[in-house]
XYZ file of C-alpha atoms in Angstrom:
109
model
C 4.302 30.092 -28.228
C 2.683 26.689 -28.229
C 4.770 24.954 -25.886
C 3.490 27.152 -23.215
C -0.545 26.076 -24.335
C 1.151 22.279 -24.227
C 2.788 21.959 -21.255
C 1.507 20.035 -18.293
C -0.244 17.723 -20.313
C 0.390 13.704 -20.177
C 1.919 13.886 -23.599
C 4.000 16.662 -22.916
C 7.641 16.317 -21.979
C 9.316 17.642 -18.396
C 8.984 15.675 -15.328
C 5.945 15.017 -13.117
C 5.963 16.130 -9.451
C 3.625 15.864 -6.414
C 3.568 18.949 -4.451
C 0.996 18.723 -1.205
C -1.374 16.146 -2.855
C -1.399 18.394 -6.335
C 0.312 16.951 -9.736
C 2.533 19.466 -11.865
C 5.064 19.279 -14.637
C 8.015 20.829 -15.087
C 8.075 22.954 -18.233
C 11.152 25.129 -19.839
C 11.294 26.920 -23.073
C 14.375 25.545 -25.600
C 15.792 28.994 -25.224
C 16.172 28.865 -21.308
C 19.292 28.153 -18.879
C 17.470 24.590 -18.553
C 17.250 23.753 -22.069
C 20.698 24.719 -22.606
C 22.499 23.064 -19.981
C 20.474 19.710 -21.028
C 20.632 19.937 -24.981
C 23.589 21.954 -25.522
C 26.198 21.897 -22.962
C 25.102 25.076 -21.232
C 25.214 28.421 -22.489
C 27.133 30.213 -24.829
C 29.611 32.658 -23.654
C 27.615 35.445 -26.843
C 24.182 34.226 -25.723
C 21.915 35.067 -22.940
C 19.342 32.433 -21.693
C 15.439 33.630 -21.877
C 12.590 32.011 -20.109
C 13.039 29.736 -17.134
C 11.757 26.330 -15.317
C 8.186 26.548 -13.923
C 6.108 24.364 -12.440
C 2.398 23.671 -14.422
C -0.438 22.285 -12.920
C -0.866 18.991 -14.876
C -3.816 19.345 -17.100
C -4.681 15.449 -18.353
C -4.578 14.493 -21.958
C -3.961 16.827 -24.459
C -7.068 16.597 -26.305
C -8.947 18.842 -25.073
C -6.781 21.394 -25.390
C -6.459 20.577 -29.051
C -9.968 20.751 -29.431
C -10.640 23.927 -28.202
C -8.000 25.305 -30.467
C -9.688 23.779 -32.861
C -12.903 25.178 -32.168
C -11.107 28.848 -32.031
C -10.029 28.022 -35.065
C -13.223 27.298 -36.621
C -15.538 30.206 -35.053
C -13.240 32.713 -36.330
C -13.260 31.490 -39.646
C -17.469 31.433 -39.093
C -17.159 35.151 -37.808
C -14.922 36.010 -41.137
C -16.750 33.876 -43.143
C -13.940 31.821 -44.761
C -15.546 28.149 -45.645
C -12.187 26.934 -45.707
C -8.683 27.462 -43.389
C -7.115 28.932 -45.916
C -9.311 31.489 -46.982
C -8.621 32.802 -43.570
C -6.088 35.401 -44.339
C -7.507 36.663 -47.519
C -10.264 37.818 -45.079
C -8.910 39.115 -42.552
C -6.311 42.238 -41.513
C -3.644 40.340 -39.089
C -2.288 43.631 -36.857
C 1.102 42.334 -34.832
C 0.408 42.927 -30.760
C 3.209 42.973 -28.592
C 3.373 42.265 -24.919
C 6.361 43.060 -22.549
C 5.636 40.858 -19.790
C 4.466 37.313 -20.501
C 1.910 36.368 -17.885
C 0.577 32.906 -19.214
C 2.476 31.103 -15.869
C 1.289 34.332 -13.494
C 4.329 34.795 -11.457
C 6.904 36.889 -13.022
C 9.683 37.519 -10.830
């Protein structure tokens, strides 16, 4: 999700932390045991947390990031050929992709 694409930016929440010389933030998804324990009291007895903490290298301001969304954004619509954003769908066939390991932070143990 976009949290993930967000994280370890300056504007981002999660705390800073110097590890030999090298800047990171710490970044947790609203449904993990971290996000629980902070915002609601811990976990449910009928839930299950998903994700967990990781370190992120901290990436600067958020604006680049942002732009090169942006600029995603706009050469698809170029290669679809929809002048305007919301043209975009009437243009396109969206097919649903599913992945069973999320590998955006690399280690997955």
């Amino acid at each position: 999700m976009l949290g993930g694409m967000l994280a370890g930016h300056s504007e981002s929440g999660g705390e800073t932390i110097e590890k030999n010389g090298k800047k990171y933030k710490l970044f947790y998804g609203m449904s993990s045991d971290t996000a629980m324990k902070k915002h609601a009291g811990g976990v449910a007895e009928y839930r299950a947390s998903e994700g967990k903490t990781v370190e992120v290298p901290y990436k600067g301001p958020v604006e680049v990031t942002v732009k090169d969304g942006l600029g995603g954004v706009r050469s698809t619509c170029r290669y679809v050929g929809a002048a305007k954003l919301k043209e975009l769908s009437h243009r396109t066939t969206f097919i649903r992709v599913t992945q069973q390991l999320n590998t955006v932070f690399g280690n997955n143990d």
